[in-house]
Amino acid sequence: MNNLFPNSKKIIVLIIVLAVVLLGSFILRLNSRTVNTLLPPVSLGSPEPSAGPVAPTVQKTPPVSLQTKIGITTKDQLLTSSDIASSSALTRTKTLFTFRNTDTLQAHSVVEYNGVAAFEKGTLIQPGLKLHKISEYIAQFGSPDKIYTGSRRFGQFENTYIYASKGFALVGNHFTDEVDQLQSFTPTTTEQYVLEWGQDIEPDSGIKETF
Amino acid sequence: MDNRTVKNRHYYNLFQAVKIFNADPDKLFVDFKSGTGIERIYQKEAVKELRFLLPQYRVFKDNKELLSRVAAGINNDVVIRQLIRESLGGEAPPEEQKEEEKVEEKKPKEESKKTDSATKRSRETTKIVQLEPTPEPSPDLVEQAPLEGITRQYPAKERRQEDESDRPEMDQNLLDELDRQTRRLQEKTPQQPSRQPEFKRPNIPQGLKRIGSNVASRAKIAGNKLANGALRGAGSVGRGILNAGGGILRGGVGGATRMAASATARAGIGALAAIGWPVIVVIIVVLIIIVMMFFLLDSSALLNQFSPASTGKTDFSTTQQISASKPVVRDAGICPSQEVIDQNKDNNCKYLNPNIDLFDIFISDEMINKYIEKYVSSFNGTRTEFIRRVDYIVDMSKQAGLNPILFLGYWKSESQFSSLGTRDMGCVGDNFEEQVNCALGIKEFSDPAKNPVANCARSGDANSIACKTLKSIRTNSPYDSTHPVKYPIATIDDFAESYGPYDHLTGGKPTNCTHTYNTLLEVASRLNACTSAPSTAPVQTGNLQQSIGKEFGITMTGFSDRQLQWAWEQLGRLSGTEFINLAGGTKIVRISGFVSSQLNCRNIEFGDYQDKTLFQVTLTHELGHIAYWCNPNESSKRSQQAIAFDQEGGVTGYAQFAFECYRSSSITEDYAEMSAYYLNPGIPEQTRCHNREQVPFGSNRFPVHYNVAGSIYGKLNL
């Protein structure tokens, strides 16, 4: 047997190194894939932008998005999406597109502004109705620029974690560490986010229910 | 236009009414037409609501001044404009839309005359447009006409003129208000360090960390054994290599000690020498394949395996059949016996204070069937018609919040099941349904002044119009001096006395007691309708607080024995459902008044409710909030309930208009209301906020909500 492998020590080392490299690469892949499960899939539902005219106004895109690419996905692409449930004009320059619920993405809507997607929000559902963890986003992206407590949709204890400079925000239940809604938008300032997209923020006024 | 849209227009109507009341302070109310009816807004109520909605206007103590200020602010107050816009589903008011069109037409001419300051204002106006609220997606609203209602007392032309006169000052005021609102939002929102989540900063996801930790742990142990020469042979080699890999894995993940990995690796190499190389190569290849397959598994499934939330929970939607282990027991033990009832049929007839709760609307199918089988032969009609009438009495009684047994009794006592006379229920009304409605004081007979008995009971307020009217009638006759009743009417005896007074005092025979009242008792007794303590109730009520804590994990402080008894019954009834698991660990403190609120995840302040039904429904509602906030989505299923809300609206008026009434979130209130009425079937909605006066899940209403509630709490078998 030893004749078959004359330089047994070198081969042993080689095999072990190979095994280690293989294992290491799989670990890295798993690690990056697990972290990426934090991030919603990008542009799954909307077609990629064509090679035609580039969106005129927005240059930066947030690292987190749902199905559209903020600042890139065009109004035409949104209009032709088969998942659109309805659309309505918010102002002369803003249009709200509401999408049908799926098993993995609910209450999904996009606001188009100046011909491109400017704001997107939705609830990402994982198998078994699991929601994303707030702490995992914070681990990945650091502390948010600002946190507001109180949401008009989700209730008085709900927090909005604003990563305005990164172009996304989380609306989440801090008791359970769950993300109830993910928002993405063109990177901006916290103040501008509050003004432009923060209508859901409803500072806790101490709700008293009279029965 | 659906009901939801009509009700959503309330704010628009309210502020239109403000304009009218401001113009004509003597006007008491204004009616607004809508697709499904008329909304009446009283001046007094409007003022009250304005003070609630607009705290900044509370400084105007005088009502007229308040109306004047609010009317002036309609076109330039951001908060008011937002309320109006939201009430129109995100649309601008029609008069404003017309304004926009006019502005658009004039624009080209005006642009040529713009000065620098005007340009600046234009930029700022753009900013204002951005501030305008982005409504939540409401697909069923966006395609609808913005406004259907027309004010009766307020012609559209007049409205438009007033708006135009207010227009010139709008932009600058709006800008100022915008700044104020922004500052207020920033100032009001506390940092709330105590509420901030304690964020962990894991370098790796929890599931992976556990995998690495487990493997590393095994590597360390096995590696040490190998190093000590404890393991021999191929199996040992395999484990050694695996453990070496595990050690490296652990190091790669960031949590391992290098010492353990190197020791393990050394042990693996040492073991290799003792084995033939082809075998080793094959083992390595197989191991690598196994490892690859292991890591190529679906990561979510892998992580789910290690998720604490996935342990110990059962999907009730598919498997679990819930049966309440401690149902309320009803027996006739406390009902007067037939012998006592027979003895009560002479002229000395008395009210016997039976244990029948006037407001207990629970009636089992068994009781209804017993009633049908017992009395259907006395009915001059078909069995189907008899059943239909029984169902009508039961359904309407539940809607009215009054005990159906009482009114099933009246059908017998007053007309022997419509076979005698023309008054089926001894009330006015042209047909059977109207007779029932009259007896219950509902629908066309809901006027408290004309139909005071049932409405006094339902009001729960001695100073209500109904109770005052009833009191006036009875004090002007001998009734209250000889057979006094307490106001508001709250017992079967007082109801019976008021419904048919003890009329022999006015010269007639005491048939209302000897016949009617005793018949009511007979029917109730035969249906086993008298309640007794539930089987879960401990013998000593003084221990109820401890028992509730021990049995259900809920701490109740400051409640009376009677209230604790109600809580014990309610929680015992639900003890077979998932509700107790989701709400357990809650601390509830009684406070004065009829206000309740959730302070944080598992602390509740609870009102001093004296009505059993209201107490139990409110208890379930508040604990429903706990289920919502304090449990992961896998078990609370709040994301599913949110879909139900988006599809069906709120299950109660309160759920739909929670923000209007208490600045609360409709989604969260809808969850609590869904829980409360799913777990208290047959009870009509209780809150005063836009009360629809119906049983939320009656007549198969809100099927999506019902299914979601069933998947959360399990199938009820109460």
JSON list of N, CA and C in Angstrom, two decimals, chain B residues 437-470:
[
{"chain": "B", "resi": 437, "resn": "ASN", "atom": "N", "xyz": [-89.07, 42.83, 17.49]},
{"chain": "B", "resi": 437, "resn": "ASN", "atom": "CA", "xyz": [-88.24, 44.04, 17.52]},
{"chain": "B", "resi": 437, "resn": "ASN", "atom": "C", "xyz": [-88.74, 45.00, 18.60]},
{"chain": "B", "resi": 438, "resn": "CYS", "atom": "N", "xyz": [-90.05, 45.08, 18.72]},
{"chain": "B", "resi": 438, "resn": "CYS", "atom": "CA", "xyz": [-90.64, 45.96, 19.73]},
{"chain": "B", "resi": 438, "resn": "CYS", "atom": "C", "xyz": [-90.25, 45.49, 21.14]},
{"chain": "B", "resi": 439, "resn": "ALA", "atom": "N", "xyz": [-90.40, 44.20, 21.37]},
{"chain": "B", "resi": 439, "resn": "ALA", "atom": "CA", "xyz": [-90.07, 43.68, 22.70]},
{"chain": "B", "resi": 439, "resn": "ALA", "atom": "C", "xyz": [-88.61, 43.93, 23.06]},
{"chain": "B", "resi": 440, "resn": "LEU", "atom": "N", "xyz": [-87.76, 43.88, 22.05]},
{"chain": "B", "resi": 440, "resn": "LEU", "atom": "CA", "xyz": [-86.32, 44.05, 22.29]},
{"chain": "B", "resi": 440, "resn": "LEU", "atom": "C", "xyz": [-85.85, 45.50, 22.18]},
{"chain": "B", "resi": 441, "resn": "GLY", "atom": "N", "xyz": [-86.74, 46.37, 21.70]},
{"chain": "B", "resi": 441, "resn": "GLY", "atom": "CA", "xyz": [-86.36, 47.78, 21.56]},
{"chain": "B", "resi": 441, "resn": "GLY", "atom": "C", "xyz": [-85.31, 48.00, 20.50]},
{"chain": "B", "resi": 442, "resn": "ILE", "atom": "N", "xyz": [-85.42, 47.30, 19.39]},
{"chain": "B", "resi": 442, "resn": "ILE", "atom": "CA", "xyz": [-84.41, 47.44, 18.32]},
{"chain": "B", "resi": 442, "resn": "ILE", "atom": "C", "xyz": [-85.06, 47.85, 17.01]},
{"chain": "B", "resi": 443, "resn": "LYS", "atom": "N", "xyz": [-84.22, 48.17, 16.06]},
{"chain": "B", "resi": 443, "resn": "LYS", "atom": "CA", "xyz": [-84.63, 48.56, 14.71]},
{"chain": "B", "resi": 443, "resn": "LYS", "atom": "C", "xyz": [-85.66, 49.69, 14.76]},
{"chain": "B", "resi": 444, "resn": "GLU", "atom": "N", "xyz": [-86.84, 49.45, 14.20]},
{"chain": "B", "resi": 444, "resn": "GLU", "atom": "CA", "xyz": [-87.82, 50.53, 14.14]},
{"chain": "B", "resi": 444, "resn": "GLU", "atom": "C", "xyz": [-88.38, 50.89, 15.51]},
{"chain": "B", "resi": 445, "resn": "PHE", "atom": "N", "xyz": [-88.04, 50.07, 16.51]},
{"chain": "B", "resi": 445, "resn": "PHE", "atom": "CA", "xyz": [-88.54, 50.34, 17.87]},
{"chain": "B", "resi": 445, "resn": "PHE", "atom": "C", "xyz": [-87.39, 50.71, 18.82]},
{"chain": "B", "resi": 446, "resn": "SER", "atom": "N", "xyz": [-86.38, 51.32, 18.27]},
{"chain": "B", "resi": 446, "resn": "SER", "atom": "CA", "xyz": [-85.22, 51.64, 19.10]},
{"chain": "B", "resi": 446, "resn": "SER", "atom": "C", "xyz": [-85.31, 53.00, 19.78]},
{"chain": "B", "resi": 447, "resn": "ASP", "atom": "N", "xyz": [-86.36, 53.76, 19.47]},
{"chain": "B", "resi": 447, "resn": "ASP", "atom": "CA", "xyz": [-86.52, 55.07, 20.09]},
{"chain": "B", "resi": 447, "resn": "ASP", "atom": "C", "xyz": [-86.69, 54.90, 21.60]},
{"chain": "B", "resi": 448, "resn": "PRO", "atom": "N", "xyz": [-85.75, 55.39, 22.40]},
{"chain": "B", "resi": 448, "resn": "PRO", "atom": "CA", "xyz": [-85.81, 55.14, 23.85]},
{"chain": "B", "resi": 448, "resn": "PRO", "atom": "C", "xyz": [-87.00, 55.79, 24.53]},
{"chain": "B", "resi": 449, "resn": "ALA", "atom": "N", "xyz": [-87.49, 56.87, 23.96]},
{"chain": "B", "resi": 449, "resn": "ALA", "atom": "CA", "xyz": [-88.63, 57.55, 24.59]},
{"chain": "B", "resi": 449, "resn": "ALA", "atom": "C", "xyz": [-89.94, 56.81, 24.32]},
{"chain": "B", "resi": 450, "resn": "LYS", "atom": "N", "xyz": [-90.00, 56.14, 23.17]},
{"chain": "B", "resi": 450, "resn": "LYS", "atom": "CA", "xyz": [-91.25, 55.44, 22.83]},
{"chain": "B", "resi": 450, "resn": "LYS", "atom": "C", "xyz": [-91.22, 53.99, 23.31]},
{"chain": "B", "resi": 451, "resn": "ASN", "atom": "N", "xyz": [-90.05, 53.47, 23.50]},
{"chain": "B", "resi": 451, "resn": "ASN", "atom": "CA", "xyz": [-89.93, 52.06, 23.87]},
{"chain": "B", "resi": 451, "resn": "ASN", "atom": "C", "xyz": [-88.90, 51.92, 24.99]},
{"chain": "B", "resi": 452, "resn": "PRO", "atom": "N", "xyz": [-89.27, 52.34, 26.19]},
{"chain": "B", "resi": 452, "resn": "PRO", "atom": "CA", "xyz": [-88.25, 52.53, 27.23]},
{"chain": "B", "resi": 452, "resn": "PRO", "atom": "C", "xyz": [-87.79, 51.27, 27.96]},
{"chain": "B", "resi": 453, "resn": "VAL", "atom": "N", "xyz": [-88.58, 50.20, 28.02]},
{"chain": "B", "resi": 453, "resn": "VAL", "atom": "CA", "xyz": [-88.23, 49.09, 28.91]},
{"chain": "B", "resi": 453, "resn": "VAL", "atom": "C", "xyz": [-86.93, 48.42, 28.48]},
{"chain": "B", "resi": 454, "resn": "ALA", "atom": "N", "xyz": [-86.95, 47.83, 27.27]},
{"chain": "B", "resi": 454, "resn": "ALA", "atom": "CA", "xyz": [-85.75, 47.13, 26.80]},
{"chain": "B", "resi": 454, "resn": "ALA", "atom": "C", "xyz": [-84.59, 48.10, 26.62]},
{"chain": "B", "resi": 455, "resn": "ASN", "atom": "N", "xyz": [-84.91, 49.32, 26.18]},
{"chain": "B", "resi": 455, "resn": "ASN", "atom": "CA", "xyz": [-83.82, 50.27, 25.95]},
{"chain": "B", "resi": 455, "resn": "ASN", "atom": "C", "xyz": [-83.20, 50.77, 27.25]},
{"chain": "B", "resi": 456, "resn": "CYS", "atom": "N", "xyz": [-83.98, 50.81, 28.32]},
{"chain": "B", "resi": 456, "resn": "CYS", "atom": "CA", "xyz": [-83.41, 51.16, 29.62]},
{"chain": "B", "resi": 456, "resn": "CYS", "atom": "C", "xyz": [-82.44, 50.07, 30.05]},
{"chain": "B", "resi": 457, "resn": "ALA", "atom": "N", "xyz": [-82.85, 48.82, 29.88]},
{"chain": "B", "resi": 457, "resn": "ALA", "atom": "CA", "xyz": [-81.95, 47.71, 30.23]},
{"chain": "B", "resi": 457, "resn": "ALA", "atom": "C", "xyz": [-80.68, 47.75, 29.39]},
{"chain": "B", "resi": 458, "resn": "ARG", "atom": "N", "xyz": [-80.86, 47.98, 28.11]},
{"chain": "B", "resi": 458, "resn": "ARG", "atom": "CA", "xyz": [-79.71, 47.95, 27.21]},
{"chain": "B", "resi": 458, "resn": "ARG", "atom": "C", "xyz": [-78.77, 49.13, 27.41]},
{"chain": "B", "resi": 459, "resn": "SER", "atom": "N", "xyz": [-79.32, 50.24, 27.87]},
{"chain": "B", "resi": 459, "resn": "SER", "atom": "CA", "xyz": [-78.47, 51.43, 28.04]},
{"chain": "B", "resi": 459, "resn": "SER", "atom": "C", "xyz": [-77.47, 51.25, 29.17]},
{"chain": "B", "resi": 460, "resn": "GLY", "atom": "N", "xyz": [-77.87, 50.50, 30.21]},
{"chain": "B", "resi": 460, "resn": "GLY", "atom": "CA", "xyz": [-76.98, 50.34, 31.37]},
{"chain": "B", "resi": 460, "resn": "GLY", "atom": "C", "xyz": [-76.75, 51.65, 32.10]},
{"chain": "B", "resi": 461, "resn": "ASP", "atom": "N", "xyz": [-77.65, 52.62, 31.89]},
{"chain": "B", "resi": 461, "resn": "ASP", "atom": "CA", "xyz": [-77.45, 53.95, 32.46]},
{"chain": "B", "resi": 461, "resn": "ASP", "atom": "C", "xyz": [-78.78, 54.47, 33.02]},
{"chain": "B", "resi": 462, "resn": "ALA", "atom": "N", "xyz": [-78.81, 54.68, 34.31]},
{"chain": "B", "resi": 462, "resn": "ALA", "atom": "CA", "xyz": [-80.05, 55.13, 34.95]},
{"chain": "B", "resi": 462, "resn": "ALA", "atom": "C", "xyz": [-80.49, 56.50, 34.44]},
{"chain": "B", "resi": 463, "resn": "ASN", "atom": "N", "xyz": [-79.54, 57.25, 33.92]},
{"chain": "B", "resi": 463, "resn": "ASN", "atom": "CA", "xyz": [-79.88, 58.60, 33.44]},
{"chain": "B", "resi": 463, "resn": "ASN", "atom": "C", "xyz": [-80.11, 58.64, 31.94]},
{"chain": "B", "resi": 464, "resn": "SER", "atom": "N", "xyz": [-80.20, 57.49, 31.32]},
{"chain": "B", "resi": 464, "resn": "SER", "atom": "CA", "xyz": [-80.48, 57.48, 29.88]},
{"chain": "B", "resi": 464, "resn": "SER", "atom": "C", "xyz": [-81.92, 57.93, 29.64]},
{"chain": "B", "resi": 465, "resn": "ILE", "atom": "N", "xyz": [-82.17, 58.33, 28.43]},
{"chain": "B", "resi": 465, "resn": "ILE", "atom": "CA", "xyz": [-83.53, 58.79, 28.09]},
{"chain": "B", "resi": 465, "resn": "ILE", "atom": "C", "xyz": [-84.54, 57.69, 28.37]},
{"chain": "B", "resi": 466, "resn": "ALA", "atom": "N", "xyz": [-84.17, 56.46, 28.01]},
{"chain": "B", "resi": 466, "resn": "ALA", "atom": "CA", "xyz": [-85.10, 55.34, 28.20]},
{"chain": "B", "resi": 466, "resn": "ALA", "atom": "C", "xyz": [-85.43, 55.14, 29.68]},
{"chain": "B", "resi": 467, "resn": "CYS", "atom": "N", "xyz": [-84.39, 55.14, 30.51]},
{"chain": "B", "resi": 467, "resn": "CYS", "atom": "CA", "xyz": [-84.63, 54.92, 31.94]},
{"chain": "B", "resi": 467, "resn": "CYS", "atom": "C", "xyz": [-85.40, 56.07, 32.56]},
{"chain": "B", "resi": 468, "resn": "LYS", "atom": "N", "xyz": [-85.07, 57.26, 32.16]},
{"chain": "B", "resi": 468, "resn": "LYS", "atom": "CA", "xyz": [-85.80, 58.42, 32.70]},
{"chain": "B", "resi": 468, "resn": "LYS", "atom": "C", "xyz": [-87.27, 58.37, 32.29]},
{"chain": "B", "resi": 469, "resn": "THR", "atom": "N", "xyz": [-87.50, 57.99, 31.05]},
{"chain": "B", "resi": 469, "resn": "THR", "atom": "CA", "xyz": [-88.89, 57.88, 30.57]},
{"chain": "B", "resi": 469, "resn": "THR", "atom": "C", "xyz": [-89.63, 56.81, 31.36]},
{"chain": "B", "resi": 470, "resn": "LEU", "atom": "N", "xyz": [-88.99, 55.66, 31.50]},
{"chain": "B", "resi": 470, "resn": "LEU", "atom": "CA", "xyz": [-89.63, 54.56, 32.23]},
{"chain": "B", "resi": 470, "resn": "LEU", "atom": "C", "xyz": [-89.91, 54.97, 33.68]}
]
